[in-house]
Amino acid sequence: GAGVSQSPSNKVTEKGKDVELRCDPISGHTALYWYRQSLGQGLEFLIYFQGNSAPDKSGLPSDRFSAERTGGSVSTLTIQRTQQEDSAVYLCASSEGLAGNTGELFFGEGSRLTVL
Amino acid sequence: DQQVKQNSPSLSVQEGRISILNCDYTNSMFDYFLWYKKYPAEGPTFLISISSIKDKNEDGRFTVFLNKSAKHLSLHIVPSQPGDSAVYFCAASGRSGSARQLTFGSGTQLTVLP
């Protein structure tokens, strides 16, 4: 596709349920990121994938959060046993990777998660 | 510990005047800085960037200034237009040209009044 695509755009779930958020990056982009933005907060880094390297998971807030990237393309962020504090907009971004990179990330429109 | 700080959560400016958005950072390893703009219900979009070897970068109505000694950068928009109303995020990276783990500020909501 022309841009980063995320689904679902909105998700309302009950506390304790698991959710999966999907990201389809720009074709050819080797780097993929997940960020989240809680209400009134900045963008919080969660996880980063670069090519076939091991992902940088240093931003994941707890072991309830996990992400995978299959075939170097589509990524899924999974939140298990959701809590109310997980409510946020989850943003996916991709970039061309480190080589020749200008630091520009291309963001999707985000998935708004509401945990009741 | 916020490494990138935007101390003004909001700013209102009259159309045609200059908008100045400020950003401070604490990590001296940051050497590449970017500004992103975000409209409601959309993802952030890249606006302008500057590397530490420069102190100014200009692109049309947008200019970013970097003061390394003060660990401060600012975004100037002149003249401001109503369509510029958005949240502006400052971001910093530790490697020149690398997007790895961009650290974002909390954003400044700019409102340009017609």
PDB file of C-alpha atoms in Angstrom:
ATOM      1  CA  GLY A   1       0.000   0.000   0.000  1.00  0.00           C
ATOM      2  CA  ALA A   2       0.931   3.625  -0.253  1.00  0.00           C
ATOM      3  CA  GLY A   3       1.198   4.200   3.471  1.00  0.00           C
ATOM      4  CA  VAL A   4       1.351   2.427   6.819  1.00  0.00           C
ATOM      5  CA  SER A   5      -1.924   0.665   7.480  1.00  0.00           C
ATOM      6  CA  GLN A   6      -3.185  -0.228  10.951  1.00  0.00           C
ATOM      7  CA  SER A   7      -6.177  -2.215  12.096  1.00  0.00           C
ATOM      8  CA  PRO A   8      -8.488  -2.009  13.860  1.00  0.00           C
ATOM      9  CA  SER A   9      -8.791   1.759  13.993  1.00  0.00           C
ATOM     10  CA  ASN A  10     -10.808   1.468  17.181  1.00  0.00           C
ATOM     11  CA  LYS A  11     -11.025  -1.339  19.707  1.00  0.00           C
ATOM     12  CA  VAL A  12     -13.095  -1.433  22.869  1.00  0.00           C
ATOM     13  CA  THR A  13     -12.460  -4.370  25.148  1.00  0.00           C
ATOM     14  CA  GLU A  14     -13.140  -5.502  28.665  1.00  0.00           C
ATOM     15  CA  LYS A  15     -10.464  -5.627  31.307  1.00  0.00           C
ATOM     16  CA  GLY A  16      -8.702  -8.981  31.284  1.00  0.00           C
ATOM     17  CA  LYS A  17      -9.267  -9.740  27.613  1.00  0.00           C
ATOM     18  CA  ASP A  18      -6.457 -10.149  25.079  1.00  0.00           C
ATOM     19  CA  VAL A  19      -6.193  -7.851  22.062  1.00  0.00           C
ATOM     20  CA  GLU A  20      -4.217  -7.951  18.838  1.00  0.00           C
ATOM     21  CA  LEU A  21      -3.313  -4.882  16.836  1.00  0.00           C
ATOM     22  CA  ARG A  22      -2.029  -5.180  13.303  1.00  0.00           C
ATOM     23  CA  CYS A  23       0.380  -3.058  11.289  1.00  0.00           C
ATOM     24  CA  ASP A  24       1.133  -3.294   7.588  1.00  0.00           C
ATOM     25  CA  PRO A  25       4.212  -1.133   6.877  1.00  0.00           C
ATOM     26  CA  ILE A  26       5.194   0.587   3.665  1.00  0.00           C
ATOM     27  CA  SER A  27       6.452  -1.946   1.157  1.00  0.00           C
ATOM     28  CA  GLY A  28      10.229  -2.180   1.207  1.00  0.00           C
ATOM     29  CA  HIS A  29      10.677  -0.544   4.599  1.00  0.00           C
ATOM     30  CA  THR A  30      12.923  -2.723   6.710  1.00  0.00           C
ATOM     31  CA  ALA A  31      12.380  -0.958  10.026  1.00  0.00           C
ATOM     32  CA  LEU A  32       9.100  -1.100  11.944  1.00  0.00           C
ATOM     33  CA  TYR A  33       8.243   0.577  15.222  1.00  0.00           C
ATOM     34  CA  TRP A  34       5.410   0.532  17.715  1.00  0.00           C
ATOM     35  CA  TYR A  35       4.687   3.584  19.844  1.00  0.00           C
ATOM     36  CA  ARG A  36       1.766   4.437  22.037  1.00  0.00           C
ATOM     37  CA  GLN A  37       0.245   7.718  23.076  1.00  0.00           C
ATOM     38  CA  SER A  38      -1.738   7.819  26.253  1.00  0.00           C
ATOM     39  CA  LEU A  39      -4.117  10.691  26.906  1.00  0.00           C
ATOM     40  CA  GLY A  40      -2.155  13.905  27.392  1.00  0.00           C
ATOM     41  CA  GLN A  41       1.171  12.160  26.973  1.00  0.00           C
ATOM     42  CA  GLY A  42       3.875  12.083  24.311  1.00  0.00           C
ATOM     43  CA  LEU A  43       4.780   9.198  22.085  1.00  0.00           C
ATOM     44  CA  GLU A  44       6.144   6.299  24.113  1.00  0.00           C
ATOM     45  CA  PHE A  45       8.467   3.874  22.337  1.00  0.00           C
ATOM     46  CA  LEU A  46       7.460   0.224  22.682  1.00  0.00           C
ATOM     47  CA  ILE A  47       9.383  -1.988  20.287  1.00  0.00           C
ATOM     48  CA  TYR A  48      11.510  -1.821  17.146  1.00  0.00           C
ATOM     49  CA  PHE A  49      12.159  -4.349  14.371  1.00  0.00           C
ATOM     50  CA  GLN A  50      15.014  -3.961  11.904  1.00  0.00           C
ATOM     51  CA  GLY A  51      15.335  -6.521   9.142  1.00  0.00           C
ATOM     52  CA  ASN A  52      16.216  -9.948  10.469  1.00  0.00           C
ATOM     53  CA  SER A  53      17.851  -8.645  13.637  1.00  0.00           C
ATOM     54  CA  ALA A  54      16.470  -9.424  17.063  1.00  0.00           C
ATOM     55  CA  PRO A  55      13.849  -6.809  17.960  1.00  0.00           C
ATOM     56  CA  ASP A  56      14.558  -4.088  20.487  1.00  0.00           C
ATOM     57  CA  LYS A  57      11.899  -4.723  23.137  1.00  0.00           C
ATOM     58  CA  SER A  58      13.257  -2.270  25.672  1.00  0.00           C
ATOM     59  CA  GLY A  59      10.136  -0.098  25.628  1.00  0.00           C
ATOM     60  CA  LEU A  60       7.545  -2.781  26.344  1.00  0.00           C
ATOM     61  CA  PRO A  61       5.934  -1.813  29.682  1.00  0.00           C
ATOM     62  CA  SER A  62       5.271  -5.334  30.941  1.00  0.00           C
ATOM     63  CA  ASP A  63       5.390  -8.987  29.943  1.00  0.00           C
ATOM     64  CA  ARG A  64       1.730  -8.736  28.953  1.00  0.00           C
ATOM     65  CA  PHE A  65       2.925  -6.954  25.838  1.00  0.00           C
ATOM     66  CA  SER A  66       4.511  -8.787  22.926  1.00  0.00           C
ATOM     67  CA  ALA A  67       4.987  -8.206  19.233  1.00  0.00           C
ATOM     68  CA  GLU A  68       6.072 -10.157  16.244  1.00  0.00           C
ATOM     69  CA  ARG A  69       6.853  -9.376  12.671  1.00  0.00           C
ATOM     70  CA  THR A  70       6.252 -12.120  10.182  1.00  0.00           C
ATOM     71  CA  GLY A  71       8.196 -12.357   6.949  1.00  0.00           C
ATOM     72  CA  GLY A  72       9.796  -8.990   7.557  1.00  0.00           C
ATOM     73  CA  SER A  73       6.548  -7.231   6.784  1.00  0.00           C
ATOM     74  CA  VAL A  74       3.300  -7.296   8.781  1.00  0.00           C
ATOM     75  CA  SER A  75       3.558  -6.889  12.539  1.00  0.00           C
ATOM     76  CA  THR A  76       1.139  -7.789  15.313  1.00  0.00           C
ATOM     77  CA  LEU A  77       1.198  -6.213  18.775  1.00  0.00           C
ATOM     78  CA  THR A  78      -0.503  -8.402  21.362  1.00  0.00           C
ATOM     79  CA  ILE A  79      -1.635  -7.231  24.773  1.00  0.00           C
ATOM     80  CA  GLN A  80      -2.676  -9.990  27.142  1.00  0.00           C
ATOM     81  CA  ARG A  81      -5.012  -9.556  30.111  1.00  0.00           C
ATOM     82  CA  THR A  82      -5.624  -5.911  29.259  1.00  0.00           C
ATOM     83  CA  GLN A  83      -5.772  -3.334  32.021  1.00  0.00           C
ATOM     84  CA  GLN A  84      -7.428   0.075  32.012  1.00  0.00           C
ATOM     85  CA  GLU A  85      -4.028   1.781  31.925  1.00  0.00           C
ATOM     86  CA  ASP A  86      -3.406   0.107  28.553  1.00  0.00           C
ATOM     87  CA  SER A  87      -5.972   2.448  27.015  1.00  0.00           C
ATOM     88  CA  ALA A  88      -4.113   4.544  24.461  1.00  0.00           C
ATOM     89  CA  VAL A  89      -3.577   5.105  20.777  1.00  0.00           C
ATOM     90  CA  TYR A  90      -1.093   2.557  19.481  1.00  0.00           C
ATOM     91  CA  LEU A  91       0.906   3.906  16.559  1.00  0.00           C
ATOM     92  CA  CYS A  92       2.940   1.891  14.112  1.00  0.00           C
ATOM     93  CA  ALA A  93       5.647   3.455  11.968  1.00  0.00           C
ATOM     94  CA  SER A  94       8.076   2.235   9.367  1.00  0.00           C
ATOM     95  CA  SER A  95      11.232   3.562   7.786  1.00  0.00           C
ATOM     96  CA  GLU A  96      13.801   2.556   5.244  1.00  0.00           C
ATOM     97  CA  GLY A  97      16.180   1.411   7.925  1.00  0.00           C
ATOM     98  CA  LEU A  98      19.525   2.638   9.100  1.00  0.00           C
ATOM     99  CA  ALA A  99      21.350   2.893   5.789  1.00  0.00           C
ATOM    100  CA  GLY A 100      20.887   6.351   4.321  1.00  0.00           C
ATOM    101  CA  ASN A 101      18.159   6.999   6.810  1.00  0.00           C
ATOM    102  CA  THR A 102      17.184  10.584   7.519  1.00  0.00           C
ATOM    103  CA  GLY A 103      15.437   9.795  10.743  1.00  0.00           C
ATOM    104  CA  GLU A 104      12.023  10.133   9.156  1.00  0.00           C
ATOM    105  CA  LEU A 105       9.370   7.701  10.290  1.00  0.00           C
ATOM    106  CA  PHE A 106       6.137   7.142   8.417  1.00  0.00           C
ATOM    107  CA  PHE A 107       3.265   6.632  10.829  1.00  0.00           C
ATOM    108  CA  GLY A 108      -0.037   4.896  10.452  1.00  0.00           C
ATOM    109  CA  GLU A 109      -3.235   6.468  11.738  1.00  0.00           C
ATOM    110  CA  GLY A 110      -3.095   4.431  14.909  1.00  0.00           C
ATOM    111  CA  SER A 111      -5.334   1.974  16.716  1.00  0.00           C
ATOM    112  CA  ARG A 112      -7.302   3.498  19.567  1.00  0.00           C
ATOM    113  CA  LEU A 113      -7.662   0.967  22.372  1.00  0.00           C
ATOM    114  CA  THR A 114     -10.171   1.497  25.147  1.00  0.00           C
ATOM    115  CA  VAL A 115     -10.176  -0.939  28.050  1.00  0.00           C
ATOM    116  CA  LEU A 116     -13.337  -0.774  30.116  1.00  0.00           C
TER     117      LEU A 116
ATOM    118  CA  ASP B   1      13.089  10.813  33.193  1.00  0.00           C
ATOM    119  CA  GLN B   2      12.087  12.832  30.147  1.00  0.00           C
ATOM    120  CA  GLN B   3      15.031  13.203  27.816  1.00  0.00           C
ATOM    121  CA  VAL B   4      13.081  15.402  25.426  1.00  0.00           C
ATOM    122  CA  LYS B   5      10.878  18.071  26.927  1.00  0.00           C
ATOM    123  CA  GLN B   6       8.299  20.364  25.446  1.00  0.00           C
ATOM    124  CA  ASN B   7       7.314  22.547  28.358  1.00  0.00           C
ATOM    125  CA  SER B   8       4.441  24.336  26.657  1.00  0.00           C
ATOM    126  CA  PRO B   9       1.443  22.046  26.196  1.00  0.00           C
ATOM    127  CA  SER B  10      -0.341  24.666  24.114  1.00  0.00           C
ATOM    128  CA  LEU B  11       0.249  27.833  22.111  1.00  0.00           C
ATOM    129  CA  SER B  12      -2.177  30.217  20.417  1.00  0.00           C
ATOM    130  CA  VAL B  13      -1.057  32.568  17.669  1.00  0.00           C
ATOM    131  CA  GLN B  14      -2.843  34.988  15.385  1.00  0.00           C
ATOM    132  CA  GLU B  15      -2.866  34.156  11.693  1.00  0.00           C
ATOM    133  CA  GLY B  16       0.040  35.792   9.882  1.00  0.00           C
ATOM    134  CA  ARG B  17       2.200  36.075  12.999  1.00  0.00           C
ATOM    135  CA  ILE B  18       5.152  33.919  13.956  1.00  0.00           C
ATOM    136  CA  SER B  19       4.724  30.677  15.918  1.00  0.00           C
ATOM    137  CA  ILE B  20       7.681  29.562  18.018  1.00  0.00           C
ATOM    138  CA  LEU B  21       7.650  26.083  19.485  1.00  0.00           C
ATOM    139  CA  ASN B  22      10.391  25.108  21.900  1.00  0.00           C
ATOM    140  CA  CYS B  23      12.054  21.862  22.836  1.00  0.00           C
ATOM    141  CA  ASP B  24      14.794  21.002  25.336  1.00  0.00           C
ATOM    142  CA  TYR B  25      16.810  17.819  25.621  1.00  0.00           C
ATOM    143  CA  THR B  26      19.112  16.388  28.234  1.00  0.00           C
ATOM    144  CA  ASN B  27      21.020  13.625  26.469  1.00  0.00           C
ATOM    145  CA  SER B  28      24.191  14.997  24.890  1.00  0.00           C
ATOM    146  CA  MET B  29      24.379  11.875  22.711  1.00  0.00           C
ATOM    147  CA  PHE B  30      21.417  13.104  20.679  1.00  0.00           C
ATOM    148  CA  ASP B  31      22.731  14.521  17.444  1.00  0.00           C
ATOM    149  CA  TYR B  32      19.760  14.470  15.104  1.00  0.00           C
ATOM    150  CA  PHE B  33      16.486  16.247  15.749  1.00  0.00           C
ATOM    151  CA  LEU B  34      13.143  16.192  14.030  1.00  0.00           C
ATOM    152  CA  TRP B  35       9.760  17.869  14.236  1.00  0.00           C
ATOM    153  CA  TYR B  36       6.553  16.001  13.524  1.00  0.00           C
ATOM    154  CA  LYS B  37       3.061  17.400  13.116  1.00  0.00           C
ATOM    155  CA  LYS B  38      -0.068  15.538  14.124  1.00  0.00           C
ATOM    156  CA  TYR B  39      -3.673  16.266  13.212  1.00  0.00           C
ATOM    157  CA  PRO B  40      -6.510  14.638  15.198  1.00  0.00           C
ATOM    158  CA  ALA B  41      -7.208  11.023  14.245  1.00  0.00           C
ATOM    159  CA  GLU B  42      -4.111  10.902  12.046  1.00  0.00           C
ATOM    160  CA  GLY B  43      -0.602   9.615  12.585  1.00  0.00           C
ATOM    161  CA  PRO B  44       2.254  12.086  13.040  1.00  0.00           C
ATOM    162  CA  THR B  45       3.892  13.294   9.833  1.00  0.00           C
ATOM    163  CA  PHE B  46       7.475  14.399   9.415  1.00  0.00           C
ATOM    164  CA  LEU B  47       7.918  18.146   9.088  1.00  0.00           C
ATOM    165  CA  ILE B  48      11.577  19.156   9.264  1.00  0.00           C
ATOM    166  CA  SER B  49      14.857  17.949  10.732  1.00  0.00           C
ATOM    167  CA  ILE B  50      18.304  19.173  11.678  1.00  0.00           C
ATOM    168  CA  SER B  51      21.583  17.472  12.406  1.00  0.00           C
ATOM    169  CA  SER B  52      24.018  18.613  15.059  1.00  0.00           C
ATOM    170  CA  ILE B  53      26.476  19.906  12.490  1.00  0.00           C
ATOM    171  CA  LYS B  54      24.039  22.699  11.707  1.00  0.00           C
ATOM    172  CA  ASP B  55      22.401  25.391  13.761  1.00  0.00           C
ATOM    173  CA  LYS B  56      19.617  26.234  11.348  1.00  0.00           C
ATOM    174  CA  ASN B  57      17.559  24.481   8.713  1.00  0.00           C
ATOM    175  CA  GLU B  58      14.887  26.207   6.680  1.00  0.00           C
ATOM    176  CA  ASP B  59      12.103  24.788   4.546  1.00  0.00           C
ATOM    177  CA  GLY B  60       9.595  27.304   3.292  1.00  0.00           C
ATOM    178  CA  ARG B  61       7.679  28.779   6.199  1.00  0.00           C
ATOM    179  CA  PHE B  62       9.349  26.397   8.653  1.00  0.00           C
ATOM    180  CA  THR B  63      12.751  26.946  10.250  1.00  0.00           C
ATOM    181  CA  VAL B  64      14.362  24.863  12.960  1.00  0.00           C
ATOM    182  CA  PHE B  65      17.099  26.328  15.128  1.00  0.00           C
ATOM    183  CA  LEU B  66      19.502  24.261  17.210  1.00  0.00           C
ATOM    184  CA  ASN B  67      21.504  25.574  20.156  1.00  0.00           C
ATOM    185  CA  LYS B  68      23.714  22.680  21.209  1.00  0.00           C
ATOM    186  CA  SER B  69      25.321  24.434  24.149  1.00  0.00           C
ATOM    187  CA  ALA B  70      21.884  25.066  25.633  1.00  0.00           C
ATOM    188  CA  LYS B  71      20.514  21.703  24.437  1.00  0.00           C
ATOM    189  CA  HIS B  72      17.603  23.586  22.969  1.00  0.00           C
ATOM    190  CA  LEU B  73      15.852  23.628  19.648  1.00  0.00           C
ATOM    191  CA  SER B  74      12.956  25.611  18.334  1.00  0.00           C
ATOM    192  CA  LEU B  75      10.600  25.522  15.400  1.00  0.00           C
ATOM    193  CA  HIS B  76       9.561  28.795  13.824  1.00  0.00           C
ATOM    194  CA  ILE B  77       6.542  29.016  11.560  1.00  0.00           C
ATOM    195  CA  VAL B  78       6.110  32.270   9.708  1.00  0.00           C
ATOM    196  CA  PRO B  79       3.613  33.363   8.637  1.00  0.00           C
ATOM    197  CA  SER B  80       1.334  31.076  10.640  1.00  0.00           C
ATOM    198  CA  GLN B  81      -1.792  29.784   8.913  1.00  0.00           C
ATOM    199  CA  PRO B  82      -4.971  28.239  10.359  1.00  0.00           C
ATOM    200  CA  GLY B  83      -4.038  24.941   8.670  1.00  0.00           C
ATOM    201  CA  ASP B  84      -0.938  24.833  10.845  1.00  0.00           C
ATOM    202  CA  SER B  85      -3.139  24.146  13.877  1.00  0.00           C
ATOM    203  CA  ALA B  86      -1.995  20.737  15.095  1.00  0.00           C
ATOM    204  CA  VAL B  87       0.082  19.043  17.771  1.00  0.00           C
ATOM    205  CA  TYR B  88       3.804  19.428  17.147  1.00  0.00           C
ATOM    206  CA  PHE B  89       6.201  16.811  18.506  1.00  0.00           C
ATOM    207  CA  CYS B  90       9.901  17.316  18.893  1.00  0.00           C
ATOM    208  CA  ALA B  91      12.000  14.135  18.522  1.00  0.00           C
ATOM    209  CA  ALA B  92      15.650  13.274  19.004  1.00  0.00           C
ATOM    210  CA  SER B  93      17.884  10.450  17.858  1.00  0.00           C
ATOM    211  CA  GLY B  94      21.258   9.304  19.117  1.00  0.00           C
ATOM    212  CA  ARG B  95      22.743   8.475  15.742  1.00  0.00           C
ATOM    213  CA  SER B  96      23.035  10.821  12.824  1.00  0.00           C
ATOM    214  CA  GLY B  97      20.565   9.722  10.196  1.00  0.00           C
ATOM    215  CA  SER B  98      19.142   6.950  12.310  1.00  0.00           C
ATOM    216  CA  ALA B  99      15.481   6.610  13.148  1.00  0.00           C
ATOM    217  CA  ARG B 100      16.168   3.936  15.730  1.00  0.00           C
ATOM    218  CA  GLN B 101      14.376   4.694  18.963  1.00  0.00           C
ATOM    219  CA  LEU B 102      13.414   8.241  18.289  1.00  0.00           C
ATOM    220  CA  THR B 103      12.634   9.856  21.623  1.00  0.00           C
ATOM    221  CA  PHE B 104       9.631  12.141  21.450  1.00  0.00           C
ATOM    222  CA  GLY B 105       8.550  15.061  23.557  1.00  0.00           C
ATOM    223  CA  SER B 106       5.019  15.331  24.913  1.00  0.00           C
ATOM    224  CA  GLY B 107       3.897  17.685  22.170  1.00  0.00           C
ATOM    225  CA  THR B 108       2.630  21.254  21.895  1.00  0.00           C
ATOM    226  CA  GLN B 109      -0.868  21.986  20.638  1.00  0.00           C
ATOM    227  CA  LEU B 110      -0.637  24.950  18.275  1.00  0.00           C
ATOM    228  CA  THR B 111      -3.799  26.879  17.500  1.00  0.00           C
ATOM    229  CA  VAL B 112      -3.627  29.513  14.788  1.00  0.00           C
ATOM    230  CA  LEU B 113      -6.520  31.915  15.110  1.00  0.00           C
ATOM    231  CA  PRO B 114      -7.990  33.400  11.930  1.00  0.00           C
TER     232      PRO B 114
END
